[in-house]
């Protein structure tokens, strides 16, 4: 039974009543035919004619809301069909009925707005200093192998740029064609081909540096940017963002502000630009739906009482002397004649002829409109709260038996309870997880405790926008028959009906419900969001030379004229990693458990700083203990810890006269307590280490997960 059927029922009901306004009846018929202009005019006349009747004002409000939603859906359908003119007309109709509808106004502005011109450099994060040179494309080609330093010298003379070189720069021979490239592209191509990278010192100066971990950390430009999130929790994206943005040689520094719901990241311009794109795609407003629910419950009770009811009296006898009793209610036994029947009284049952029959009907009609956010549970309850006795027993005194009753009352919802969780799909459909429960009082049990009859349905349906789902068949039919009378006599054929009474009761309940979802705010996905994000895992495309802050150049750097001596080789630090053990753990709620922070390194580590992140709603970090693996560094190795909410910072260094950490061992022990059930991820948002001589050491990080039951 759809909405039109309910409106038709109301129209027939009000049509039979002479006190209902004729304008109101005309508005109902127009609304049934979806002629909202006529319906709203009729409701307005009825409301003006009867200003004190709230039913007419509610009908006018309902018609305006239904008209706005109808034309908004029509406009979206026309936009999908690329019928922009017709869609504009429907958007304006929707705004005519509801001028304050922000969603319709925004969609109309987007429809009328001219297409945006794409900026080629719109997604590129530029540094504070850019390289300036000739703007004309280069006409430079080296078909035979030439010294890389000579190529840079030639390029510098043509573009008017000075090239400097790191002290570990190695010259090599190279053949390359730079025809048609601009200055920055030419520098990038040369760096990629020779396994170097560039850093802009000022507008006319570039330094060429060998591409390795140590030099990247020494020269590479960092950017800091804060992102203000509107729709997602900043604490939930910290771990995911770190795992996506980090490279094989560097983990970004990410800080979260829960008060402002912001994420601040410090990393290379390319990593910050990537984080911005990812956060823009994540920070989407959830879809919103308006769910029309129409409920009709019909209850019918038929009862018949036929026969002779003897339950109103009892058969009894009493001894009452004919002489009577005194003022105190006593009588004398002396001279009492027990054989005289006049001294006895007898009471016989009262016979009542029952020929009654009752028939009662009850109808409940409800038409709620519930607006909610996708992914959040919606609940609708219509009925009453019934107190249910919940008794417990306690001891009167300490150490005694539990004999003292303590009576509590729990209020339980009796009626119709609907719980729904909507999910909006990109195809314009809605998935509803529905839980329907119909409860009623079926009778009374021991001590008058009510007996509750319950019918429930759990289902998941996927409906189109505006499609109606019919839920029916929740029929309950109960029949009770009881016979009472005089034992033995009520079982006699034919004559037994004179000494008995029969009670027959039939209860019938039927429930019909329709659910119609309407998408009022879809998830806004643009064409740009559907495009892939290309990531260079090694960050070697030379784009790091796109900009850089003007800073001091190390005094031991040499320019192109001072190439002499053997270059210094960077230290081979080997493979180093830090991870959590065990990587997967399961614990019950309210239990304390421990996890180890293990470090493995082939190179000697003199100091390290680790930042661990976890979900504070599920886990609580109570303490951080020093691990046994640090004993190899000395007896009094400096060890520090700092716990703040969902993050923990751990640091250690080599004591004076000690040696660095090498090999594998436990550097810290984390003492956790499980708070709430759920899945929690633990990982390092930052992990830096240095050797005894100050050289940087790359640390690979591992993650762990904890499942709290």
XYZ file of C-alpha atoms in Angstrom:
709
model
C 0.000 0.000 0.000
C 1.728 3.148 -1.187
C 1.354 6.753 -0.137
C -1.404 7.369 -2.654
C -3.451 4.640 -0.999
C -3.105 6.332 2.377
C -4.099 9.692 0.936
C -7.109 8.049 -0.717
C -8.174 6.565 2.610
C -7.930 9.976 4.248
C -9.849 11.587 1.415
C -12.707 9.092 1.731
C -12.735 9.530 5.498
C -12.940 13.306 5.412
C -15.432 13.178 2.557
C -17.909 11.471 4.840
C -17.637 14.231 7.412
C -19.562 17.442 6.772
C -17.345 19.574 9.036
C -14.229 19.154 6.856
C -13.467 22.065 4.549
C -14.228 21.522 0.870
C -10.918 23.208 0.010
C -9.130 20.636 2.162
C -10.866 17.797 0.325
C -9.918 19.349 -3.010
C -6.305 19.636 -1.861
C -6.227 15.952 -0.882
C -7.460 14.899 -4.313
C -4.929 17.151 -6.047
C -2.089 15.815 -3.897
C -3.161 12.283 -4.785
C -2.715 13.148 -8.470
C 0.632 14.907 -7.747
C -0.845 18.218 -8.865
C 1.000 20.111 -6.171
C 0.234 23.626 -7.443
C -3.487 23.061 -7.095
C -3.069 21.160 -3.812
C -1.076 23.952 -2.178
C -3.568 26.608 -3.320
C -6.458 24.574 -1.895
C -4.651 23.995 1.411
C -3.850 27.712 1.646
C -7.533 28.574 1.245
C -8.484 26.018 3.892
C -5.848 27.349 6.307
C -6.964 30.969 5.783
C -10.612 30.016 6.273
C -9.861 28.074 9.460
C -6.822 29.765 11.064
C -7.304 27.959 14.387
C -7.254 24.463 12.877
C -3.719 23.063 12.918
C -4.642 20.130 10.642
C -4.900 22.440 7.619
C -1.536 24.086 8.352
C 0.110 20.689 8.708
C -1.394 19.576 5.409
C -0.021 22.707 3.712
C 3.441 22.065 5.153
C 3.344 18.420 4.068
C 2.328 19.350 0.537
C 5.142 21.924 0.235
C 7.707 19.392 1.427
C 6.416 16.692 -0.916
C 6.379 19.094 -3.879
C 9.950 20.249 -3.208
C 11.205 16.684 -2.978
C 9.297 15.616 -6.113
C 10.642 18.397 -8.344
C 14.159 18.021 -6.894
C 14.183 14.357 -7.877
C 12.836 15.193 -11.316
C 15.601 17.771 -11.805
C 18.328 15.294 -10.834
C 16.933 12.724 -13.257
C 16.950 15.291 -16.067
C 20.520 16.323 -15.243
C 21.589 12.683 -15.535
C 19.908 12.628 -18.964
C 21.768 15.845 -19.942
C 18.499 17.784 -20.271
C 19.759 20.955 -18.662
C 16.905 23.296 -19.618
C 14.201 20.992 -18.283
C 16.275 20.382 -15.151
C 16.570 24.121 -14.548
C 12.786 24.479 -14.671
C 12.306 21.731 -12.070
C 14.987 23.189 -9.801
C 13.222 26.558 -9.877
C 9.897 24.882 -9.055
C 11.489 23.172 -6.075
C 12.873 26.511 -4.860
C 9.470 28.118 -5.404
C 7.921 25.784 -2.836
C 10.912 25.888 -0.486
C 13.100 28.988 -1.026
C 15.348 27.991 1.900
C 16.362 24.649 0.369
C 20.138 25.032 0.317
C 20.770 21.775 -1.559
C 18.474 22.698 -4.465
C 19.980 26.180 -4.646
C 23.516 24.835 -4.761
C 22.698 22.243 -7.421
C 21.022 24.936 -9.547
C 24.082 27.180 -9.260
C 26.314 24.290 -10.290
C 24.040 23.615 -13.272
C 24.134 27.242 -14.464
C 27.825 27.820 -13.728
C 30.178 27.770 -16.744
C 32.584 24.840 -16.904
C 35.737 25.442 -14.932
C 39.003 25.772 -16.797
C 41.543 23.280 -15.593
C 44.794 24.698 -14.381
C 47.714 22.584 -15.447
C 49.625 23.539 -12.328
C 46.612 23.518 -10.054
C 47.629 20.335 -8.249
C 51.303 21.222 -8.010
C 52.637 22.620 -4.758
C 55.135 25.316 -5.686
C 58.033 26.254 -3.441
C 58.892 29.793 -2.337
C 61.739 30.082 -4.860
C 61.500 29.078 -8.527
C 64.269 28.785 -11.052
C 64.279 31.580 -13.624
C 65.967 31.287 -16.965
C 65.165 31.541 -20.597
C 61.502 30.918 -21.287
C 62.111 29.681 -24.806
C 62.380 25.930 -25.470
C 65.927 24.676 -25.671
C 67.528 23.522 -28.904
C 70.191 21.380 -27.322
C 71.141 17.806 -28.216
C 74.121 15.641 -27.243
C 74.186 12.667 -29.589
C 77.585 11.478 -28.391
C 78.472 10.804 -24.784
C 79.605 13.975 -23.085
C 80.626 14.709 -19.514
C 77.596 15.483 -17.329
C 79.406 18.458 -15.870
C 79.958 19.819 -19.409
C 76.248 19.438 -20.174
C 75.326 21.440 -17.083
C 77.919 24.082 -18.010
C 76.446 24.429 -21.484
C 72.926 24.585 -20.092
C 73.989 27.199 -17.569
C 75.521 29.458 -20.232
C 72.388 29.247 -22.406
C 69.960 29.917 -19.556
C 72.068 32.198 -17.418
C 72.024 29.841 -14.425
C 74.856 28.809 -12.103
C 75.217 25.118 -11.238
C 76.851 23.998 -7.998
C 77.765 20.443 -7.057
C 77.777 18.512 -3.813
C 81.163 17.242 -2.634
C 80.081 13.648 -3.339
C 78.956 14.418 -6.898
C 80.326 11.964 -9.464
C 80.821 13.038 -13.033
C 79.727 10.626 -15.744
C 79.354 10.548 -19.505
C 75.876 10.899 -20.961
C 74.159 11.229 -24.354
C 70.791 12.987 -24.211
C 68.439 15.056 -26.381
C 66.984 18.149 -24.669
C 65.362 19.670 -27.757
C 62.027 21.315 -26.989
C 62.447 21.175 -23.203
C 62.358 24.181 -20.936
C 65.051 24.827 -18.347
C 63.385 23.005 -15.447
C 62.506 19.993 -17.590
C 66.076 19.787 -18.854
C 67.463 19.808 -15.304
C 64.979 17.107 -14.266
C 65.854 14.900 -17.236
C 69.573 15.166 -16.556
C 69.104 14.384 -12.851
C 66.962 11.308 -13.494
C 69.378 9.979 -16.116
C 72.386 10.432 -13.836
C 70.751 9.398 -10.509
C 71.010 12.867 -9.029
C 68.486 15.419 -7.838
C 68.488 19.200 -7.842
C 67.799 21.847 -5.241
C 67.110 25.467 -6.156
C 69.163 27.833 -4.019
C 67.885 31.049 -5.576
C 66.425 32.168 -8.865
C 69.768 31.764 -10.693
C 71.506 29.015 -8.708
C 70.959 25.242 -8.611
C 72.891 22.590 -6.726
C 73.188 19.036 -8.088
C 73.289 16.327 -5.416
C 73.596 12.508 -5.632
C 70.255 10.845 -5.040
C 70.488 8.782 -1.857
C 68.757 8.727 1.492
C 71.304 10.789 3.377
C 71.470 13.536 0.767
C 67.719 13.663 0.425
C 67.330 14.234 4.139
C 70.128 16.821 4.042
C 69.035 18.911 1.047
C 65.422 18.142 0.229
C 62.917 20.920 0.767
C 60.101 20.328 3.290
C 56.685 21.936 3.360
C 54.244 22.228 6.261
C 50.555 22.526 5.562
C 47.435 22.287 7.727
C 44.221 20.756 6.397
C 40.904 21.631 8.023
C 38.525 18.665 7.824
C 34.763 19.036 7.860
C 33.264 15.564 7.471
C 35.750 13.025 8.813
C 37.550 12.687 12.126
C 41.166 13.793 11.917
C 42.291 11.117 14.384
C 40.880 8.375 12.136
C 42.927 9.377 9.082
C 46.334 9.794 10.695
C 47.390 6.167 10.356
C 45.943 5.705 6.870
C 47.502 8.920 5.596
C 50.902 7.961 6.961
C 50.857 4.559 5.255
C 49.928 6.116 1.896
C 52.322 9.056 1.860
C 55.466 7.540 3.366
C 58.263 6.480 1.038
C 60.962 3.883 1.365
C 63.335 6.390 2.888
C 61.128 8.799 4.803
C 58.056 8.787 7.016
C 56.056 12.039 7.051
C 55.458 13.933 10.271
C 51.705 14.209 10.837
C 50.094 16.000 13.784
C 46.391 15.953 14.629
C 44.429 18.655 16.468
C 41.205 17.138 17.808
C 39.778 20.482 18.909
C 39.986 22.073 15.445
C 39.773 18.704 13.647
C 42.880 19.471 11.614
C 45.730 17.456 10.152
C 49.151 19.091 9.826
C 51.749 17.351 7.677
C 55.418 18.056 7.186
C 57.124 16.436 4.225
C 58.345 17.139 0.719
C 56.124 19.312 -1.494
C 55.208 16.256 -3.539
C 54.138 14.302 -0.449
C 52.129 17.262 0.881
C 50.407 17.669 -2.508
C 49.590 13.948 -2.515
C 48.197 14.186 1.024
C 46.028 17.124 -0.039
C 44.524 15.141 -2.913
C 43.868 12.127 -0.718
C 42.264 14.198 2.058
C 40.105 16.007 -0.501
C 38.783 12.654 -1.691
C 38.250 11.356 1.844
C 36.631 14.472 3.295
C 33.289 14.031 1.577
C 29.957 14.868 3.171
C 27.880 11.794 3.891
C 24.701 11.311 1.940
C 21.393 12.203 3.556
C 18.054 10.521 3.053
C 14.454 11.302 3.879
C 12.491 8.136 4.594
C 8.708 8.092 4.293
C 7.234 5.451 6.591
C 3.541 4.588 6.456
C 2.152 2.209 9.042
C -1.363 0.810 9.359
C -2.143 -1.639 12.160
C -5.607 -3.149 12.504
C -6.643 -5.005 15.702
C -9.943 -6.848 16.044
C -11.180 -8.621 19.183
C -14.348 -10.717 19.175
C -15.637 -12.280 22.410
C -18.661 -14.469 23.195
C -19.944 -15.592 26.635
C -22.711 -18.255 26.481
C -24.172 -20.559 29.195
C -24.914 -20.582 32.917
C -22.186 -18.908 34.952
C -21.957 -20.399 38.491
C -18.723 -18.725 39.434
C -20.350 -15.861 41.358
C -21.138 -17.940 44.476
C -20.129 -20.921 46.576
C -21.984 -23.757 48.310
C -21.651 -23.275 52.097
C -23.399 -24.051 55.439
C -23.453 -22.285 58.821
C -24.758 -23.050 62.379
C -26.838 -20.109 63.656
C -29.163 -20.866 66.676
C -32.761 -19.876 66.313
C -32.494 -18.046 69.622
C -29.868 -15.733 68.182
C -26.543 -14.475 69.570
C -25.669 -11.966 72.251
C -24.159 -8.527 71.748
C -20.653 -9.954 71.577
C -21.547 -12.386 68.797
C -21.563 -15.544 70.984
C -24.347 -18.030 71.638
C -24.852 -20.621 74.443
C -24.510 -24.338 73.731
C -26.740 -25.186 76.698
C -30.155 -26.178 75.480
C -29.080 -26.050 71.791
C -30.960 -28.610 69.725
C -28.598 -29.784 67.024
C -31.367 -31.793 65.375
C -33.484 -28.733 64.729
C -33.023 -27.654 61.072
C -34.053 -24.139 62.010
C -30.615 -23.693 63.610
C -28.835 -24.144 60.244
C -28.344 -21.834 57.208
C -27.098 -22.802 53.736
C -25.819 -20.664 50.835
C -26.139 -21.985 47.256
C -24.278 -20.587 44.158
C -25.849 -17.836 42.075
C -26.600 -18.826 38.493
C -26.210 -16.097 35.843
C -27.271 -16.697 32.283
C -24.538 -15.269 29.990
C -25.532 -14.406 26.420
C -23.125 -11.521 25.793
C -20.993 -10.887 22.652
C -18.488 -8.069 21.994
C -16.687 -6.987 18.836
C -14.053 -4.208 18.917
C -11.814 -2.788 16.180
C -8.700 -0.663 16.618
C -6.761 1.090 13.845
C -3.399 2.812 14.147
C -2.192 4.930 11.222
C 1.166 6.710 11.332
C 3.023 8.569 8.585
C 6.371 9.719 9.969
C 9.090 11.317 7.845
C 12.579 10.644 9.162
C 15.661 12.435 7.888
C 19.040 10.936 8.619
C 22.665 10.633 7.570
C 23.917 7.609 5.684
C 25.600 5.077 7.912
C 23.861 6.294 11.082
C 21.075 4.347 12.781
C 17.551 5.815 12.690
C 14.933 4.727 15.197
C 11.186 5.290 15.302
C 8.988 4.085 18.178
C 5.204 4.384 18.406
C 3.449 2.863 21.390
C 3.776 3.056 25.136
C 6.210 2.162 27.901
C 5.075 -0.622 30.220
C 6.739 -1.172 33.619
C 8.141 -4.672 34.023
C 8.958 -5.914 37.528
C 12.558 -6.945 38.071
C 13.068 -8.282 41.607
C 16.335 -9.185 43.243
C 17.142 -10.442 46.718
C 19.769 -9.078 49.073
C 21.003 -9.976 52.525
C 19.585 -7.996 55.444
C 22.884 -8.107 57.300
C 26.439 -8.719 56.197
C 27.099 -12.414 55.718
C 23.431 -13.354 55.919
C 21.189 -15.054 53.404
C 19.712 -13.082 50.508
C 16.120 -12.921 51.698
C 15.285 -9.197 51.441
C 13.445 -8.540 48.137
C 14.378 -5.428 46.181
C 11.833 -4.498 43.527
C 12.881 -2.538 40.450
C 10.893 -1.567 37.404
C 12.194 -1.541 33.858
C 10.239 0.435 31.292
C 9.854 -1.575 28.084
C 8.573 -0.192 24.796
C 5.359 -1.860 23.709
C 4.121 -1.065 20.215
C 5.948 -0.651 16.921
C 9.711 -0.118 16.867
C 11.554 0.503 13.597
C 15.349 0.714 13.391
C 16.986 1.509 10.077
C 20.518 2.155 8.877
C 20.601 3.732 5.393
C 23.482 3.656 2.936
C 23.518 5.884 -0.144
C 25.034 4.441 -3.326
C 26.555 6.375 -6.178
C 24.003 4.818 -8.556
C 21.179 6.751 -6.871
C 20.012 3.828 -4.763
C 19.641 3.334 -1.020
C 20.339 0.206 1.015
C 18.290 -0.058 4.202
C 19.067 -2.401 7.058
C 15.626 -2.731 8.640
C 14.714 -4.082 12.052
C 10.961 -4.140 12.670
C 9.552 -5.224 16.012
C 5.842 -5.335 16.894
C 5.054 -6.082 20.534
C 1.817 -6.151 22.506
C 0.515 -7.268 25.892
C -0.973 -10.743 25.445
C -2.115 -11.260 29.030
C -0.942 -11.504 32.603
C 1.239 -14.102 34.223
C 2.268 -14.796 37.792
C 1.776 -11.893 40.197
C 0.200 -9.803 37.459
C 3.385 -9.601 35.395
C 2.363 -8.832 31.805
C 2.955 -11.376 29.071
C 4.408 -9.678 25.995
C 3.788 -11.003 22.514
C 6.505 -10.123 20.056
C 6.920 -10.245 16.261
C 10.139 -9.079 14.641
C 11.635 -8.944 11.162
C 15.251 -8.214 10.165
C 15.881 -7.530 6.528
C 18.177 -5.667 4.161
C 16.744 -4.149 0.992
C 18.186 -2.009 -1.776
C 15.756 0.475 -3.283
C 15.949 3.133 -5.939
C 15.411 6.761 -5.056
C 11.650 7.091 -4.527
C 10.938 3.345 -4.792
C 8.477 1.932 -2.261
C 8.964 -1.307 -0.371
C 5.835 -3.037 0.988
C 6.129 -5.059 4.160
C 3.005 -7.033 5.015
C 1.976 -10.447 6.259
C 2.746 -9.814 9.936
C -0.624 -11.359 10.817
C -1.391 -12.680 14.287
C -4.572 -14.698 14.774
C -5.283 -16.063 18.267
C -8.366 -17.995 19.397
C -9.075 -18.908 23.027
C -11.928 -21.086 24.348
C -12.588 -21.797 28.014
C -15.413 -23.782 29.709
C -16.318 -23.375 33.399
C -19.025 -24.998 35.550
C -19.790 -27.660 38.146
C -17.419 -30.548 38.043
C -19.079 -33.649 36.618
C -22.341 -31.939 35.707
C -20.756 -29.698 33.046
C -19.593 -32.813 31.158
C -23.073 -34.340 30.805
C -24.370 -34.507 27.230
C -26.943 -31.792 26.498
C -27.723 -31.186 30.185
C -24.144 -30.115 30.843
C -24.793 -26.743 29.192
C -27.215 -25.933 32.051
C -24.366 -26.240 34.573
C -21.549 -24.587 32.558
C -20.532 -21.407 30.737
C -18.395 -21.131 27.571
C -16.141 -18.140 26.812
C -14.671 -17.773 23.309
C -12.219 -14.980 22.354
C -10.681 -14.304 18.941
C -7.918 -11.733 18.473
C -6.677 -10.729 15.012
C -3.866 -8.258 14.316
C -2.527 -7.288 10.908
C 0.280 -4.854 10.124
C 1.037 -3.202 6.774
C 4.047 -0.916 6.384
C 5.626 0.862 3.421
C 9.081 2.426 3.328
C 10.082 4.934 0.633
C 13.608 6.429 0.723
C 14.389 9.769 -0.934
C 17.971 10.944 -1.456
C 18.126 14.617 -0.517
C 21.922 14.931 -0.402
C 23.952 12.537 -2.563
C 27.635 11.869 -2.131
C 29.352 14.423 -4.358
C 31.923 12.640 -6.504
C 33.574 14.703 -9.229
C 35.380 13.498 -12.327
C 38.640 14.532 -10.707
C 37.966 12.168 -7.806
C 37.685 9.220 -10.182
C 41.098 9.779 -11.693
C 44.051 7.783 -10.331
C 46.836 9.414 -8.363
C 50.240 8.594 -9.811
C 52.888 8.111 -7.170
C 56.613 7.699 -7.743
C 57.626 5.264 -4.966
C 61.233 6.370 -5.017
C 60.431 10.064 -5.490
C 63.080 10.252 -8.221
C 61.364 12.210 -10.970
C 63.394 15.311 -10.284
C 60.325 17.294 -9.277
C 61.961 18.115 -5.977
C 63.929 20.743 -7.885
C 60.742 22.645 -8.643
C 61.280 24.976 -5.739
C 63.284 25.506 -2.592
C 63.889 27.998 0.162
C 66.966 30.117 -0.241
C 69.289 28.885 2.455
C 72.913 28.691 3.308
C 75.029 26.350 1.201
C 77.494 24.213 3.070
C 81.017 25.585 3.006
C 82.398 22.297 1.789
C 80.350 22.437 -1.397
C 82.256 23.116 -4.510
C 81.168 24.685 -7.728
C 81.814 23.506 -11.233
C 85.308 25.069 -11.301
C 86.519 23.321 -8.160
C 86.188 19.686 -9.099
C 89.144 17.980 -7.507
C 89.922 15.085 -5.202
C 88.078 11.881 -4.646
C 84.378 12.085 -3.715
C 83.355 10.832 -0.296
C 81.177 7.722 -0.446
C 78.072 7.699 1.762
C 77.992 5.018 4.444
C 76.068 1.870 3.605
C 73.659 1.753 6.511
C 72.134 -1.585 5.534
C 68.547 -2.636 6.235
C 67.000 -1.271 9.471
C 63.428 -1.664 10.663
C 61.262 -1.107 13.707
C 58.071 -3.082 14.276
C 55.563 -4.215 16.918
C 55.358 -7.735 18.278
C 52.978 -9.520 18.117
C 51.674 -8.044 14.861
C 48.155 -9.333 15.545
C 46.623 -9.674 18.992
C 43.190 -10.377 20.474
C 42.142 -9.403 23.992
C 38.902 -9.223 25.971
C 37.514 -5.924 27.156
C 39.050 -4.536 30.349
C 42.213 -6.666 30.128
C 45.807 -5.445 30.416
C 48.313 -6.717 27.853
C 51.793 -5.865 26.564
C 53.386 -5.396 23.153
C 57.077 -5.168 22.296
C 58.752 -2.543 20.135
C 61.535 -4.400 18.355
C 64.415 -2.845 16.430
C 66.533 -4.627 13.852
C 69.537 -2.974 12.234
C 72.685 -4.091 10.464
C 74.176 -0.650 11.063
C 75.080 0.775 14.449
C 72.374 3.141 15.745
C 73.404 5.867 18.161
C 69.977 7.460 18.709
C 66.376 7.022 17.608
C 63.037 8.775 17.961
C 59.778 6.854 17.427
C 56.214 8.251 17.359
C 53.515 5.607 17.820
C 49.842 6.217 17.032
C 46.785 4.210 18.155
C 43.026 4.614 18.751
C 42.500 5.985 22.293
C 38.803 5.074 22.203
C 39.654 1.364 22.095
C 43.076 1.217 23.785
C 44.708 3.037 26.678
C 48.499 3.161 26.883
C 49.243 2.995 30.597
C 53.048 2.895 30.553
C 56.150 2.408 28.391
C 58.952 0.296 29.856
C 62.565 0.232 28.753
C 63.402 -2.848 26.699
C 66.177 -5.313 27.387
C 67.725 -4.656 23.965
C 69.071 -1.285 25.131
C 71.415 -2.895 27.627
C 74.004 -3.392 24.889
C 74.307 0.425 24.657
C 75.368 0.727 28.294
C 74.013 0.553 31.804
C 72.555 4.069 31.832
C 71.381 4.604 28.267
C 69.105 7.690 28.152
C 65.508 6.551 27.610
C 62.517 8.910 27.299
C 58.775 8.459 26.824
C 55.837 10.806 26.424
C 52.189 9.664 26.238
C 49.496 12.065 25.007
C 46.070 10.753 24.029
C 46.479 8.449 21.050
C 50.186 9.091 20.468
C 53.363 8.089 22.242
C 56.905 9.356 21.632
C 59.820 7.063 22.518
C 63.473 8.099 22.366
C 66.829 6.663 23.331
C 70.508 7.459 22.691
C 73.983 6.145 23.390
C 75.334 7.067 26.848
C 78.784 8.658 27.210
C 81.397 5.997 26.679
C 78.848 3.491 25.400
C 78.299 2.025 21.981
C 75.371 2.035 19.582
C 72.599 -0.487 19.087
C 73.189 -3.203 16.497
C 71.389 -6.432 15.684
C 67.898 -7.215 16.929
C 66.272 -6.604 20.280
C 63.359 -5.165 22.249
C 63.856 -1.434 22.830
C 60.533 -0.738 24.594
C 57.552 -2.569 26.119
C 54.105 -1.018 25.725
C 51.589 -1.661 28.538
C 48.043 -1.361 27.126
C 44.565 -1.687 28.600
C 41.587 -2.538 26.384
C 38.673 -0.124 26.837
C 35.946 -0.775 24.259
C 35.272 -3.590 21.742
C 36.574 -2.934 18.242
C 39.518 -3.210 15.866
C 42.455 -0.895 16.588
C 45.472 -0.308 14.360
C 48.864 0.613 15.766
C 51.661 2.090 13.710
C 54.569 4.507 13.649
C 53.778 7.929 12.224
C 57.439 8.916 12.508
C 60.638 6.902 12.883
C 64.066 8.535 12.669
C 67.477 7.216 13.662
C 71.083 8.329 13.481
C 74.457 6.659 13.642
C 77.167 7.356 16.226
C 78.770 9.862 13.822
C 75.494 11.673 13.153
C 74.668 10.117 9.787
C 70.986 9.500 9.110
C 69.724 5.900 9.095
C 66.534 4.897 7.345
C 64.049 2.917 9.462
C 61.381 0.788 7.835
C 58.237 0.588 9.978
C 55.686 -2.136 10.583
C 52.089 -1.991 11.819
C 50.046 -4.125 14.201
C 46.355 -4.663 14.933
C 44.493 -5.425 18.161
C 40.994 -6.897 18.249
C 39.135 -6.188 21.494
C 36.246 -8.551 22.173
